[in-house]
Structure formats: C-alpha cells, structure tokens
Short mmCIF file of C-alpha atoms in Angstrom, two decimals:
data_model
loop_
_atom_site.label_atom_id
_atom_site.label_comp_id
_atom_site.label_asym_id
_atom_site.label_seq_id
_atom_site.Cartn_x
_atom_site.Cartn_y
_atom_site.Cartn_z
CA UNK A 25 -62.27 -179.57 191.28
CA UNK A 26 -58.51 -179.30 190.82
CA UNK A 27 -55.93 -179.91 193.50
CA UNK A 28 -52.18 -180.05 193.07
CA UNK A 29 -50.31 -181.24 196.16
CA UNK A 30 -46.64 -180.43 196.28
CA UNK A 31 -46.21 -181.27 192.62
CA UNK A 32 -42.74 -181.43 191.11
CA UNK A 33 -42.08 -182.25 187.49
CA UNK A 34 -38.58 -182.83 186.16
CA UNK A 35 -38.24 -183.61 182.46
CA UNK A 36 -35.63 -186.25 181.70
CA UNK A 37 -33.69 -183.91 179.40
CA UNK A 38 -33.51 -181.11 181.93
CA UNK A 39 -31.85 -180.73 185.33
CA UNK A 40 -34.04 -177.85 186.50
CA UNK A 41 -37.59 -178.86 187.46
CA UNK A 42 -40.36 -177.37 185.30
CA UNK A 43 -42.57 -177.33 188.37
CA UNK A 44 -41.11 -177.35 191.86
CA UNK A 45 -43.30 -178.07 194.86
CA UNK A 46 -46.46 -176.52 193.45
CA UNK A 47 -49.66 -176.70 195.50
CA UNK A 48 -52.82 -175.14 194.10
CA UNK A 49 -56.54 -175.60 194.83
CA UNK A 50 -59.14 -174.58 192.30
CA UNK A 51 -62.84 -174.74 193.19
CA UNK A 52 -65.67 -175.70 190.93
CA UNK A 53 -66.87 -172.73 188.86
CA UNK A 54 -63.73 -170.65 189.31
CA UNK A 55 -62.03 -168.66 186.55
CA UNK A 56 -58.27 -168.80 187.02
CA UNK A 57 -55.54 -167.04 185.08
CA UNK A 58 -52.21 -168.77 185.01
CA UNK A 59 -49.53 -166.18 184.33
CA UNK A 60 -45.78 -166.14 184.17
CA UNK A 61 -43.01 -165.73 181.67
CA UNK A 62 -42.13 -168.37 179.09
CA UNK A 63 -40.61 -171.41 180.75
CA UNK A 64 -42.21 -170.62 184.10
CA UNK A 65 -44.11 -173.92 184.05
CA UNK A 66 -47.55 -172.88 182.75
CA UNK A 67 -47.65 -175.43 179.96
CA UNK A 68 -46.42 -178.21 182.23
CA UNK A 69 -49.15 -177.24 184.71
CA UNK A 70 -51.82 -177.62 182.03
CA UNK A 71 -50.33 -180.87 180.68
CA UNK A 72 -50.51 -182.40 184.14
CA UNK A 73 -54.21 -181.49 184.41
CA UNK A 74 -54.90 -183.48 181.22
CA UNK A 75 -52.66 -186.35 182.24
CA UNK A 76 -50.60 -185.77 179.15
CA UNK A 77 -47.75 -186.00 181.60
CA UNK A 78 -47.40 -187.38 185.09
CA UNK A 79 -45.68 -185.51 187.94
CA UNK A 80 -42.30 -186.71 189.14
CA UNK A 81 -43.52 -186.36 192.72
CA UNK A 82 -46.71 -185.07 194.31
CA UNK A 83 -50.36 -185.63 193.55
CA UNK A 84 -52.72 -184.21 190.97
CA UNK A 85 -56.50 -184.44 191.49
CA UNK A 86 -58.78 -183.30 188.69
CA UNK A 87 -62.58 -183.64 188.64
CA UNK A 88 -62.40 -185.68 191.82
CA UNK A 89 -59.94 -188.17 190.40
CA UNK A 90 -56.42 -188.91 191.55
CA UNK A 91 -54.69 -188.90 188.17
CA UNK A 92 -51.94 -191.21 189.39
CA UNK A 93 -54.60 -193.87 189.92
CA UNK A 94 -56.38 -193.25 186.64
CA UNK A 95 -55.51 -196.21 184.43
CA UNK A 96 -54.39 -195.30 180.95
CA UNK A 97 -57.42 -196.79 179.22
CA UNK A 98 -59.67 -194.52 181.28
CA UNK A 99 -57.76 -191.37 180.30
CA UNK A 100 -59.83 -190.77 177.12
CA UNK A 101 -63.08 -190.94 179.10
CA UNK A 102 -61.58 -188.55 181.64
CA UNK A 103 -60.61 -186.10 178.87
CA UNK A 104 -64.18 -186.04 177.55
CA UNK A 105 -65.06 -184.01 180.65
CA UNK A 106 -62.44 -181.40 179.80
CA UNK A 107 -62.44 -178.93 176.91
CA UNK A 108 -59.23 -177.52 175.47
CA UNK A 109 -58.47 -174.37 173.52
CA UNK A 110 -55.05 -173.42 172.17
CA UNK A 111 -53.25 -170.43 170.75
CA UNK A 112 -53.04 -172.07 167.30
CA UNK A 113 -56.77 -173.09 167.19
CA UNK A 114 -55.96 -176.64 165.97
CA UNK A 115 -58.81 -176.86 163.50
CA UNK A 116 -58.89 -179.37 160.66
CA UNK A 117 -58.35 -177.32 157.49
CA UNK A 118 -60.20 -179.74 155.22
CA UNK A 119 -63.41 -179.75 157.23
CA UNK A 120 -66.07 -177.08 157.51
CA UNK A 121 -66.85 -175.30 160.77
CA UNK A 122 -69.75 -177.66 161.43
CA UNK A 123 -67.68 -180.71 160.58
CA UNK A 124 -64.86 -179.53 162.83
CA UNK A 125 -67.19 -179.27 165.79
CA UNK A 126 -69.02 -182.48 164.87
CA UNK A 127 -65.68 -184.31 164.62
CA UNK A 128 -65.18 -183.97 168.37
CA UNK A 129 -68.48 -185.76 168.93
CA UNK A 130 -68.12 -188.32 166.17
CA UNK A 131 -64.83 -189.63 167.49
CA UNK A 132 -66.28 -190.24 170.94
CA UNK A 133 -69.10 -192.22 169.35
CA UNK A 134 -72.02 -189.82 169.79
CA UNK A 135 -75.03 -190.69 167.64
CA UNK A 136 -75.66 -188.63 164.51
CA UNK A 137 -79.00 -187.38 165.84
CA UNK A 138 -77.32 -185.85 168.90
CA UNK A 139 -74.62 -184.28 166.75
CA UNK A 140 -77.14 -182.68 164.43
CA UNK A 141 -78.92 -181.18 167.40
CA UNK A 142 -76.05 -179.87 169.55
CA UNK A 143 -73.62 -178.56 166.93
CA UNK A 144 -75.88 -175.71 165.68
CA UNK A 145 -76.68 -174.88 169.32
CA UNK A 146 -73.06 -174.47 170.29
CA UNK A 147 -72.25 -172.54 167.10
CA UNK A 148 -74.99 -170.11 168.02
CA UNK A 149 -73.61 -169.87 171.55
CA UNK A 150 -70.17 -168.82 170.27
CA UNK A 151 -71.68 -166.39 167.77
CA UNK A 152 -71.03 -168.32 164.56
CA UNK A 153 -74.61 -168.96 163.49
CA UNK A 154 -74.85 -169.12 159.71
CA UNK A 155 -71.14 -169.80 159.26
CA UNK A 156 -71.26 -173.56 159.72
CA UNK A 157 -70.53 -174.33 156.08
CA UNK A 158 -67.40 -172.12 155.94
CA UNK A 159 -63.90 -173.57 155.82
CA UNK A 160 -61.50 -172.48 158.58
CA UNK A 161 -59.27 -170.53 156.18
CA UNK A 162 -62.25 -168.41 155.17
CA UNK A 163 -62.62 -167.16 158.74
CA UNK A 164 -60.80 -164.49 160.71
CA UNK A 165 -58.53 -165.51 163.56
CA UNK A 166 -61.15 -164.57 166.12
CA UNK A 167 -63.79 -166.62 164.33
CA UNK A 168 -61.44 -169.60 164.09
CA UNK A 169 -60.85 -169.41 167.83
CA UNK A 170 -64.61 -169.33 168.33
CA UNK A 171 -64.84 -172.57 166.36
CA UNK A 172 -62.18 -174.03 168.63
CA UNK A 173 -64.11 -172.88 171.71
CA UNK A 174 -67.29 -174.37 170.25
CA UNK A 175 -65.50 -177.68 169.73
CA UNK A 176 -64.13 -177.59 173.28
CA UNK A 177 -67.51 -176.76 174.77
CA UNK A 178 -69.84 -178.84 172.59
CA UNK A 179 -69.60 -181.77 174.98
CA UNK A 180 -70.46 -179.47 177.94
CA UNK A 181 -67.26 -180.18 179.88
CA UNK A 182 -66.87 -179.50 183.58
CA UNK A 183 -63.50 -177.91 182.99
CA UNK A 184 -62.17 -175.74 180.17
CA UNK A 185 -58.44 -175.41 179.75
CA UNK A 186 -57.22 -172.56 177.57
CA UNK A 187 -53.55 -172.24 176.67
CA UNK A 188 -53.01 -168.63 175.55
CA UNK A 189 -56.25 -168.55 173.58
CA UNK A 190 -55.76 -164.90 172.66
CA UNK A 191 -52.06 -165.22 171.84
CA UNK A 192 -52.65 -164.93 168.08
CA UNK A 193 -55.42 -162.36 168.20
CA UNK A 194 -55.53 -158.58 168.19
CA UNK A 195 -56.76 -156.86 171.37
CA UNK A 196 -60.32 -156.12 170.25
CA UNK A 197 -60.84 -159.68 168.99
CA UNK A 198 -59.34 -160.97 172.23
CA UNK A 199 -61.99 -159.12 174.21
CA UNK A 200 -64.67 -160.99 172.25
CA UNK A 201 -63.08 -164.35 173.03
CA UNK A 202 -62.73 -163.42 176.70
CA UNK A 203 -66.41 -162.48 176.84
CA UNK A 204 -67.20 -165.86 175.39
CA UNK A 205 -65.02 -167.67 177.95
CA UNK A 206 -66.65 -165.61 180.69
CA UNK A 207 -70.10 -166.66 179.49
CA UNK A 208 -69.00 -170.29 179.48
CA UNK A 209 -67.64 -169.85 183.00
CA UNK A 210 -71.01 -168.47 184.12
CA UNK A 211 -72.70 -171.71 183.04
CA UNK A 212 -70.72 -173.35 185.84
CA UNK A 213 -67.74 -174.56 183.86
CA UNK A 214 -64.41 -174.09 185.57
CA UNK A 215 -61.92 -172.23 183.35
CA UNK A 216 -58.16 -172.38 183.69
CA UNK A 217 -56.40 -170.07 181.26
CA UNK A 218 -52.70 -169.56 180.74
CA UNK A 219 -51.94 -166.17 179.26
CA UNK A 220 -49.39 -163.45 178.62
CA UNK A 221 -52.04 -160.82 178.01
CA UNK A 222 -51.77 -158.29 180.86
CA UNK A 223 -54.63 -156.16 179.59
CA UNK A 224 -57.06 -159.06 179.69
CA UNK A 225 -56.04 -160.22 183.14
CA UNK A 226 -56.26 -156.71 184.50
CA UNK A 227 -59.68 -156.05 183.01
CA UNK A 228 -61.24 -159.35 184.13
CA UNK A 229 -60.21 -159.12 187.78
CA UNK A 230 -60.32 -162.84 188.39
CA UNK A 231 -58.09 -165.13 190.35
CA UNK A 232 -54.45 -165.03 189.23
CA UNK A 233 -51.85 -167.70 189.89
CA UNK A 234 -48.37 -166.59 188.90
CA UNK A 235 -45.63 -169.10 188.24
CA UNK A 236 -41.96 -168.29 188.10
CA UNK A 237 -39.18 -170.82 187.71
CA UNK A 238 -41.60 -173.61 188.57
CA UNK A 239 -42.81 -172.01 191.82
CA UNK A 240 -46.11 -170.37 192.63
CA UNK A 241 -45.01 -166.84 193.50
CA UNK A 242 -48.47 -165.28 193.72
CA UNK A 243 -52.06 -166.43 194.14
CA UNK A 244 -54.63 -163.63 194.29
CA UNK A 245 -58.39 -163.95 194.18
CA UNK A 246 -58.94 -160.70 192.28
CA UNK A 247 -55.57 -160.17 190.77
CA UNK A 248 -53.86 -158.24 188.04
CA UNK A 249 -51.26 -159.49 185.57
CA UNK A 250 -48.19 -158.40 187.50
CA UNK A 251 -46.50 -155.54 189.27
CA UNK A 252 -44.06 -154.95 186.48
CA UNK A 253 -46.59 -155.12 183.68
CA UNK B 9 -68.50 -197.17 167.06
CA UNK B 10 -69.60 -195.50 163.88
CA UNK B 11 -68.65 -197.82 161.06
CA UNK B 12 -69.13 -195.26 158.33
CA UNK B 13 -66.68 -192.88 159.97
CA UNK B 14 -64.04 -195.58 160.40
CA UNK B 15 -64.49 -196.84 156.83
CA UNK B 16 -64.16 -193.41 155.28
CA UNK B 17 -61.01 -192.78 157.35
CA UNK B 18 -59.50 -196.04 156.08
CA UNK B 19 -60.37 -195.28 152.49
CA UNK B 20 -58.90 -191.77 152.72
CA UNK B 21 -55.76 -193.16 154.33
CA UNK B 22 -55.20 -195.86 151.73
CA UNK B 23 -55.77 -193.45 148.86
CA UNK B 24 -53.58 -190.71 150.28
CA UNK B 25 -50.76 -193.17 150.39
CA UNK B 26 -51.51 -194.94 147.15
CA UNK B 27 -48.03 -195.82 145.85
CA UNK B 28 -47.01 -197.20 149.21
CA UNK B 29 -50.25 -199.16 149.45
CA UNK B 30 -49.65 -200.69 146.02
CA UNK B 31 -46.07 -201.61 146.91
CA UNK B 32 -47.33 -203.19 150.08
CA UNK B 33 -50.10 -205.16 148.40
CA UNK B 34 -47.78 -206.42 145.65
CA UNK B 35 -45.13 -207.50 148.14
CA UNK B 36 -47.74 -209.28 150.19
CA UNK B 37 -49.13 -210.93 147.08
CA UNK B 38 -45.75 -212.29 146.01
CA UNK B 39 -44.67 -213.45 149.43
CA UNK B 40 -47.98 -215.03 150.33
CA UNK B 41 -48.09 -216.57 146.84
CA UNK B 42 -44.79 -218.25 147.61
CA UNK B 43 -46.13 -219.48 150.92
CA UNK B 44 -49.09 -220.88 149.03
CA UNK B 45 -46.82 -222.58 146.54
CA UNK B 46 -44.80 -224.16 149.33
CA UNK B 47 -47.98 -225.42 150.98
CA UNK B 48 -49.20 -226.88 147.70
CA UNK B 49 -45.88 -228.61 147.07
CA UNK B 50 -46.27 -230.28 150.44
CA UNK B 51 -49.78 -231.35 149.46
CA UNK B 52 -48.37 -232.72 146.21
CA UNK B 53 -45.71 -234.69 148.04
CA UNK B 54 -48.35 -236.13 150.36
CA UNK B 55 -50.49 -236.95 147.35
CA UNK B 56 -47.65 -238.79 145.64
CA UNK B 57 -46.63 -240.60 148.78
CA UNK B 58 -50.20 -241.67 149.38
CA UNK B 59 -50.49 -242.84 145.80
CA UNK B 60 -47.29 -244.81 145.79
CA UNK B 61 -46.89 -246.03 149.34
CA UNK B 62 -50.26 -247.72 149.07
CA UNK B 63 -48.98 -249.69 146.18
CA UNK B 64 -46.38 -252.37 145.90
CA UNK B 65 -43.11 -251.22 147.30
CA UNK B 66 -40.68 -253.62 145.70
CA UNK B 67 -40.82 -255.06 142.23
CA UNK B 68 -38.82 -258.15 141.37
CA UNK B 69 -38.50 -258.16 137.59
CA UNK B 70 -37.95 -261.53 136.01
CA UNK B 71 -35.71 -262.19 133.04
CA UNK B 72 -37.39 -261.80 129.70
CA UNK B 73 -36.23 -262.02 126.10
CA UNK B 74 -35.20 -258.37 126.15
CA UNK B 75 -33.46 -258.35 129.56
CA UNK B 76 -29.95 -256.93 129.48
CA UNK B 77 -28.88 -257.83 133.01
CA UNK B 78 -25.85 -260.20 133.14
CA UNK B 79 -27.77 -262.19 135.72
CA UNK B 80 -30.15 -263.34 133.01
CA UNK B 81 -27.39 -264.25 130.56
CA UNK B 82 -29.85 -263.65 127.73
CA UNK B 83 -32.17 -266.40 128.86
CA UNK B 84 -35.79 -266.11 129.91
CA UNK B 85 -36.79 -267.16 133.36
CA UNK B 86 -37.80 -270.81 133.59
CA UNK B 87 -40.99 -272.09 135.12
CA UNK B 88 -38.97 -273.72 137.89
CA UNK B 89 -37.09 -270.54 138.75
CA UNK B 90 -40.33 -268.58 138.80
CA UNK B 91 -41.94 -270.97 141.25
CA UNK B 92 -38.86 -271.04 143.46
CA UNK B 93 -38.72 -267.25 143.63
CA UNK B 94 -42.42 -267.04 144.39
CA UNK B 95 -42.06 -269.58 147.18
CA UNK B 96 -39.03 -267.92 148.70
CA UNK B 97 -40.59 -264.46 148.53
CA UNK B 98 -43.71 -265.70 150.26
CA UNK B 99 -41.72 -267.22 153.10
CA UNK B 100 -39.45 -264.21 153.64
CA UNK B 101 -40.25 -262.75 157.05
CA UNK B 102 -40.37 -259.10 155.92
CA UNK B 103 -42.79 -259.75 153.12
CA UNK B 104 -46.47 -259.15 153.66
CA UNK B 105 -47.88 -260.05 150.27
CA UNK B 106 -46.70 -261.14 146.85
CA UNK B 107 -48.53 -260.52 143.58
CA UNK B 108 -47.52 -262.01 140.28
CA UNK B 109 -47.84 -259.84 137.20
CA UNK B 110 -47.64 -261.65 133.88
CA UNK B 111 -46.44 -260.09 130.64
CA UNK B 112 -50.04 -259.82 129.51
CA UNK B 113 -51.06 -258.05 132.73
CA UNK B 114 -48.08 -255.74 132.47
CA UNK B 115 -49.11 -254.98 128.90
CA UNK B 116 -52.69 -254.09 129.81
CA UNK B 117 -51.47 -251.88 132.65
CA UNK B 118 -49.05 -250.24 130.22
CA UNK B 119 -51.83 -249.67 127.71
CA UNK B 120 -54.01 -248.15 130.41
CA UNK B 121 -51.25 -245.89 131.63
CA UNK B 122 -50.36 -244.58 128.18
CA UNK B 123 -53.79 -244.62 126.64
CA UNK B 124 -53.28 -241.02 125.58
CA UNK B 125 -50.20 -241.93 123.49
CA UNK B 126 -51.44 -244.61 121.05
CA UNK B 127 -48.20 -244.41 119.02
CA UNK B 128 -46.19 -245.55 121.97
CA UNK B 129 -48.59 -248.39 122.73
CA UNK B 130 -48.54 -249.50 119.12
CA UNK B 131 -44.77 -249.84 119.20
CA UNK B 132 -44.69 -252.05 122.24
CA UNK B 133 -45.78 -255.68 122.19
CA UNK B 134 -46.83 -257.65 125.24
CA UNK B 135 -43.72 -259.74 124.93
CA UNK B 136 -41.41 -256.76 125.41
CA UNK B 137 -42.66 -256.09 128.91
CA UNK B 138 -41.13 -258.01 131.78
CA UNK B 139 -43.14 -260.24 134.06
CA UNK B 140 -42.64 -259.46 137.71
CA UNK B 141 -43.45 -260.18 141.34
CA UNK B 142 -44.87 -257.19 143.11
CA UNK B 143 -43.98 -257.42 146.76
CA UNK B 144 -45.60 -255.58 149.61
CA UNK B 145 -43.35 -255.30 152.62
CA UNK B 146 -44.46 -255.23 156.22
CA UNK B 147 -42.06 -252.36 156.75
CA UNK B 148 -41.22 -250.34 153.62
CA UNK B 149 -37.77 -249.48 154.96
CA UNK B 150 -36.76 -253.17 154.86
CA UNK B 151 -36.20 -252.97 151.14
CA UNK B 152 -32.46 -253.76 151.32
CA UNK B 153 -33.08 -257.14 152.92
CA UNK B 154 -35.30 -258.29 150.09
CA UNK B 155 -33.15 -256.69 147.39
CA UNK B 156 -29.90 -258.33 148.50
CA UNK B 157 -31.58 -261.72 148.91
CA UNK B 158 -33.13 -261.77 145.44
CA UNK B 159 -31.26 -259.60 142.97
CA UNK B 160 -28.59 -262.22 142.19
CA UNK B 161 -30.98 -265.12 142.03
CA UNK B 162 -31.15 -266.95 138.71
CA UNK B 163 -34.06 -265.72 136.65
CA UNK B 164 -34.17 -262.29 138.38
CA UNK B 165 -33.53 -259.36 136.09
CA UNK B 166 -33.60 -256.58 138.68
CA UNK B 167 -35.13 -255.65 142.00
CA UNK B 168 -36.56 -252.19 142.07
CA UNK B 169 -37.70 -250.23 145.06
CA UNK B 170 -40.35 -247.79 143.98
CA UNK B 171 -39.65 -245.65 146.98
CA UNK B 172 -36.03 -245.43 145.97
CA UNK B 173 -37.00 -244.57 142.42
CA UNK B 174 -39.24 -241.80 143.70
CA UNK B 175 -36.75 -240.45 146.22
CA UNK B 176 -35.10 -237.99 143.81
CA UNK B 177 -38.52 -236.64 142.90
CA UNK B 178 -39.43 -236.14 146.53
CA UNK B 179 -36.06 -234.58 147.15
CA UNK B 180 -36.51 -232.07 144.35
CA UNK B 181 -39.97 -231.25 145.63
CA UNK B 182 -38.86 -230.80 149.22
CA UNK B 183 -35.94 -228.62 148.12
CA UNK B 184 -38.32 -226.55 146.07
CA UNK B 185 -40.61 -226.27 149.06
CA UNK B 186 -37.72 -225.16 151.25
CA UNK B 187 -36.62 -222.61 148.67
CA UNK B 188 -40.13 -221.25 148.31
CA UNK B 189 -40.50 -221.00 152.09
CA UNK B 190 -37.15 -219.25 152.48
CA UNK B 191 -37.95 -216.77 149.73
CA UNK B 192 -41.40 -216.29 151.21
CA UNK B 193 -39.81 -215.66 154.60
CA UNK B 194 -37.60 -212.89 153.23
CA UNK B 195 -40.34 -211.23 151.28
CA UNK B 196 -42.75 -211.51 154.20
CA UNK B 197 -40.13 -209.74 156.28
CA UNK B 198 -40.04 -206.99 153.65
CA UNK B 199 -43.84 -206.93 153.65
CA UNK B 200 -43.93 -206.50 157.41
CA UNK B 201 -41.52 -203.57 157.18
CA UNK B 202 -43.66 -202.06 154.45
CA UNK B 203 -46.80 -202.44 156.55
CA UNK B 204 -45.05 -200.77 159.43
CA UNK B 205 -43.82 -197.95 157.20
CA UNK B 206 -47.21 -197.44 155.58
CA UNK B 207 -48.91 -197.22 158.93
CA UNK B 208 -46.25 -194.84 160.21
CA UNK B 209 -46.63 -192.52 157.25
CA UNK B 210 -50.41 -192.68 157.60
CA UNK B 211 -50.17 -191.87 161.31
CA UNK B 212 -47.82 -188.98 160.55
CA UNK B 213 -49.96 -187.52 157.79
CA UNK B 214 -52.97 -187.60 160.07
CA UNK B 215 -51.26 -186.43 163.25
CA UNK B 216 -53.47 -183.31 163.29
CA UNK B 217 -56.63 -185.42 163.37
CA UNK B 218 -55.27 -187.89 165.89
CA UNK B 219 -54.03 -185.02 168.05
CA UNK B 220 -57.53 -183.58 168.20
CA UNK B 221 -59.01 -187.02 168.75
CA UNK B 222 -56.73 -187.51 171.74
CA UNK B 223 -57.65 -184.10 173.03
CA UNK B 224 -61.40 -184.58 172.92
CA UNK B 225 -61.12 -187.99 174.52
CA UNK B 226 -61.54 -190.45 171.66
CA UNK B 227 -60.71 -193.92 172.93
CA UNK B 228 -57.49 -195.57 171.85
CA UNK B 229 -59.45 -198.10 169.85
CA UNK B 230 -61.24 -195.35 167.95
CA UNK B 231 -57.98 -193.57 167.16
CA UNK B 232 -56.04 -196.67 166.22
CA UNK B 233 -58.67 -198.74 164.48
CA UNK B 234 -58.56 -196.92 161.10
CA UNK B 235 -54.79 -197.37 160.93
CA UNK B 236 -54.96 -200.95 162.10
CA UNK B 237 -57.67 -201.77 159.58
CA UNK B 238 -55.67 -200.05 156.86
CA UNK B 239 -52.91 -202.59 157.44
CA UNK B 240 -55.34 -205.46 157.78
CA UNK B 241 -57.19 -204.56 154.57
CA UNK B 242 -53.91 -204.32 152.68
CA UNK B 243 -53.06 -207.76 154.09
CA UNK B 244 -56.43 -209.12 153.06
CA UNK B 245 -56.17 -207.76 149.52
CA UNK B 246 -52.60 -209.06 149.23
CA UNK B 247 -53.68 -212.50 150.43
CA UNK B 248 -56.64 -212.57 148.05
CA UNK B 249 -54.37 -211.69 145.12
CA UNK B 250 -51.87 -214.30 146.31
CA UNK B 251 -54.63 -216.90 146.30
CA UNK B 252 -55.44 -215.93 142.73
CA UNK B 253 -51.75 -216.18 141.87
CA UNK B 254 -51.55 -219.68 143.35
CA UNK B 255 -54.68 -220.77 141.48
CA UNK B 256 -53.37 -219.41 138.18
CA UNK B 257 -50.00 -221.08 138.83
CA UNK B 258 -51.70 -224.40 139.60
CA UNK B 259 -53.75 -224.17 136.42
CA UNK B 260 -50.87 -223.35 134.12
CA UNK B 261 -48.28 -225.61 135.69
CA UNK B 262 -50.24 -228.62 136.86
CA UNK B 263 -53.33 -228.72 134.68
CA UNK B 264 -51.83 -227.56 131.41
CA UNK B 265 -48.34 -229.06 131.61
CA UNK B 266 -47.56 -231.61 134.30
CA UNK B 267 -50.77 -233.63 134.13
CA UNK B 268 -50.15 -234.36 130.45
CA UNK B 269 -46.44 -235.06 130.66
CA UNK B 270 -46.09 -237.00 133.88
CA UNK B 271 -48.37 -240.00 134.03
CA UNK B 272 -47.11 -241.96 136.94
CA UNK B 273 -48.79 -240.09 139.74
CA UNK B 274 -51.81 -238.11 140.88
CA UNK B 275 -51.74 -234.37 141.07
CA UNK B 276 -53.28 -231.93 143.49
CA UNK B 277 -56.75 -230.72 142.54
CA UNK B 278 -58.72 -227.55 143.21
CA UNK B 279 -59.66 -228.86 146.65
CA UNK B 280 -56.08 -228.49 147.82
CA UNK B 281 -55.81 -225.02 146.30
CA UNK B 282 -58.97 -223.91 148.08
CA UNK B 283 -57.65 -225.47 151.27
CA UNK B 284 -54.60 -223.22 151.11
CA UNK B 285 -56.59 -219.98 150.70
CA UNK B 286 -57.77 -219.60 154.33
CA UNK B 287 -54.19 -220.02 155.55
CA UNK B 288 -52.97 -217.32 153.20
CA UNK B 289 -55.76 -214.97 154.29
CA UNK B 290 -55.06 -215.71 157.93
CA UNK B 291 -51.33 -215.19 157.51
CA UNK B 292 -51.84 -211.95 155.55
CA UNK B 293 -54.26 -210.52 158.10
CA UNK B 294 -52.36 -211.61 161.19
CA UNK B 295 -48.97 -210.45 159.92
CA UNK B 296 -50.09 -207.06 158.69
CA UNK B 297 -52.39 -206.55 161.66
CA UNK B 298 -49.59 -207.35 164.07
CA UNK B 299 -47.12 -205.11 162.24
CA UNK B 300 -49.66 -202.25 162.27
CA UNK B 301 -50.43 -202.78 165.92
CA UNK B 302 -46.80 -202.74 167.01
CA UNK B 303 -46.07 -199.69 164.86
CA UNK B 304 -49.05 -197.83 166.30
CA UNK B 305 -47.91 -198.53 169.81
CA UNK B 306 -44.69 -196.75 169.04
CA UNK B 307 -45.94 -193.90 166.88
CA UNK B 308 -49.43 -193.16 168.10
CA UNK B 309 -49.00 -193.08 171.84
CA UNK B 310 -52.06 -191.89 173.64
#
C-alpha cells in the first residue's frame, strides 16, 4: 500500500534533512499513527505520500505506484484515491455542509445524480444527518471536522491521510472523531494519522511510527505515544 | 466537465473583482480599438492606391487661356503643338497609353466630381479648365523620364504625377497608422499586465477553493479553466467593445465628415470594418488567454 525506501528529503532553504533515510512499509487496511515532536518530519512524510513534494533521494510507492514515475498530469487522478483531513478542517465558509462535501465531487466531474445520492449517505455515516443545510460557522469544531472527514471519504478512497485531525478539538470530541476514523478504517481504508495526542494513541493501541530529527526511531505494531509521555 | 459549475465560478470571479475587471476591459477596448484603427487606415491606403493607381498616372496639362506657367507665355497651345506632343508621347518607350482630354471633357468630369456643390460648378466655365493628355506608364516609377522630356516643351503647362501628388496623403496616413500601432502596442502591454494581475488576484482570493480542489484531485484543467476563461471573457468583451468603437469612429469620421469634404477618392465601407472585427476578437482572446495561462502557471502550481 505504502512503501518508503530509504527516503531523504532536504528542503532547499535548510541544511538539515527533514527526513533522513526513512524506510517504512504500510499494508493495506492498516491504521498507523505517525508521532514525533514538531519538526520531526511528520508533515514532510505526509506531503511525500500525496506527491506534494518529491524526495531528494529514495523511492516512495503509494497505492502500487512509484511516485517518481507518476507524471504530473496524472497526479490529480492519483489524489482522487486518497482522502485528506487536516487540523484546520479547510471547509469553504460560504458553502453549506452538503455543498462542501458535494464540491469535492463536482470538481472531479462526478455527475449530479451521483452527488445527490452519495452526499447524504456519507453525511449519515459521519453522524451529520439533518445538518446538511448548515453553514460551517454554525457547527461545533467536532462537527466541522466530521464534515471534513465526510468530504475526504465521500469518494471512498483507498487511503485516508489525517494531519493532526484532533489538534483543534477537546478530548471528548476527539474521541468521537477517532471512533469515526476507526469505523472508516474497518471498511478497509488504510489510515495514516499524524498526531500529538498521547491519550488517543495510547487508547487506540494501533501501530505507531515515531519520527525524530527525520529518522524513524520507533515502529511498534501495538504502540503507545511515547515513553516520556 | 460541468459547464454550469465553471460558468458560475467565472461569474463570481469577475464580479468579486469588479473594478479590476472594468479597468481591464476598458484598457483592452482602447488598445484593440487603436489596433482596429490602424488596420482600417491600411485598408484606406489600399483603397486609395487601388483607386488611383488604376487610373492615369501622369497628366500633361496643355497651355490654356488661364495658364500661368512661363512656358506658356500667356498663349494657348496650338493645334500643331498638340499633335506633336501627342505623337511624341505615343512613341515614348515608357508610355503604355495616351488619352486626350478636351476642355469639354474636363468640364463634364469636373461637374460630375463636384455635383454636390452647384455653386462651385456655376462659377467655372468649360474654358477655364485645361485640356490635357492623360498618360499611362508601363512602369509608374518612370515618371521622371516623361516629366523631364515634356515639361519644357512648347504648349505644355505642367506635367503632374498623380502618385507624387498623393504621396503626402499616403505619408500622413502611414504615419498615423504607425502612431496608432505604437500606441496600441503600449496599451496592449498594459492590458496584458492587467490581465495577469486580475488573474493573480482572482487566484489569490480563491486559494482556499483551489487548495481543496488540488487536494481532492481536481484536474489542472478544471482548476485553471475558470481563471483562464475569466481572462478570455474579459478579452472578448474588450474586443467586442473595441469593434463598436471602431465602427462608431468610422461612422463619425468617414461617413459624416471625410466623405463629404474629400471628393477625390473612395473611402472604406462597412465591409472593411466588419473584416477587422474577427482580428480584434482573435487578438483580444489570444492575448488575454495567453497572459492568464502564463500567470496561472506561476501562481496556481498544482
């Protein structure tokens, strides 16, 4: 599903590599936490998976594709198989919940009939039935993140990438989001989630990959957040 | 591709940025209008050249009772001189054809030419107009040969090259064309910068949308098309207005003024104006489309 082979990424403005000789294998259907302090390379890791950046050396394979060989015009079609969720939700403030989710389908050219069918389905899945006509600023943070998850999942991606999805949420709301991500994972979607939230990692008992200074310092199948946490 | 989605995006973009859009359209209108004017001036020059170059190129005026040239010494041309000149003109190697125009013929041509000014015609008698030989040359540039051979001949009042008489007119027109093109060039440059700026502002104000579009895998075309079309539509509107400007200018300048005051030539008609319109539209669309495209490549990298 995902394979990084000896990946190093050096940004032009920096002398220290953001990732330094990282090799990770992630199987289909896995749920992986990516932990580490700020600047440890988590964001770079996720950017490489989306081909938002290319590694300086090493190879990145995602969804059976060698990203170095993926021509740039194919990148959008590749990204359609991946859902993304972020700390700041990234919803469009001038569109309703339904429109926000539908937007993701409209811009990849899905027919209106499909959109009208799948959007209510996915809103129900994330627990937002009956709130489709609301504007994002009328919703709580947890609900907004559910909209973002709905948008990421509406296209039934093979892989869901979550970059600190609970970073802006209080602990009890975070639990709800994690339950949602867990449900999505159980449908067979691989989930890779970068997080700082020790409580969540410890309670989920899933695979943990810890980055520090651009190196993988820990890779446990049923891990906890960290020894110091 | 969902046309309705793209169209609504374009409309929102143009309206959000209304003042800039207006500035852009007006600049395009003025600059493309100047391009249109330059093109029409060229058409006019061609029209005049066609009109005149078809006709006699050199006119040998013969001495009449009103001639002031010292060559005539106040005397009218004699029958003998007239025949001699005719014979010599016909045997000159550079000459293709010679027509004789009598005073009476000159008078009827004069009357025809100024039929809209009866006062002028009434004041001129047939006798006041000079008789002449109208000479068609094999090569119009050989005027000097004929002029030097005949202008001092007894009975010749003056030798006039119509091309030479028209040269200042053509010169003014070609200078005007050059000026219009240069001004058009500068303002088109400004228009291109404005297109680029408009598109950049539009891309910036919609970076949230485009960010999400990138994320969910919208194709480059889908992301860029609304911006590109925004530029193209502005170009199209500017070119359409410029075409209107050119048509209005042609009507007021040519139809209302020049056609009545200047009788000696043809003027461009609506056919020429309509012929210019596709070029203006093409130029407007291509320029603004290209400017948008290049701007997008820099500011909307996928």
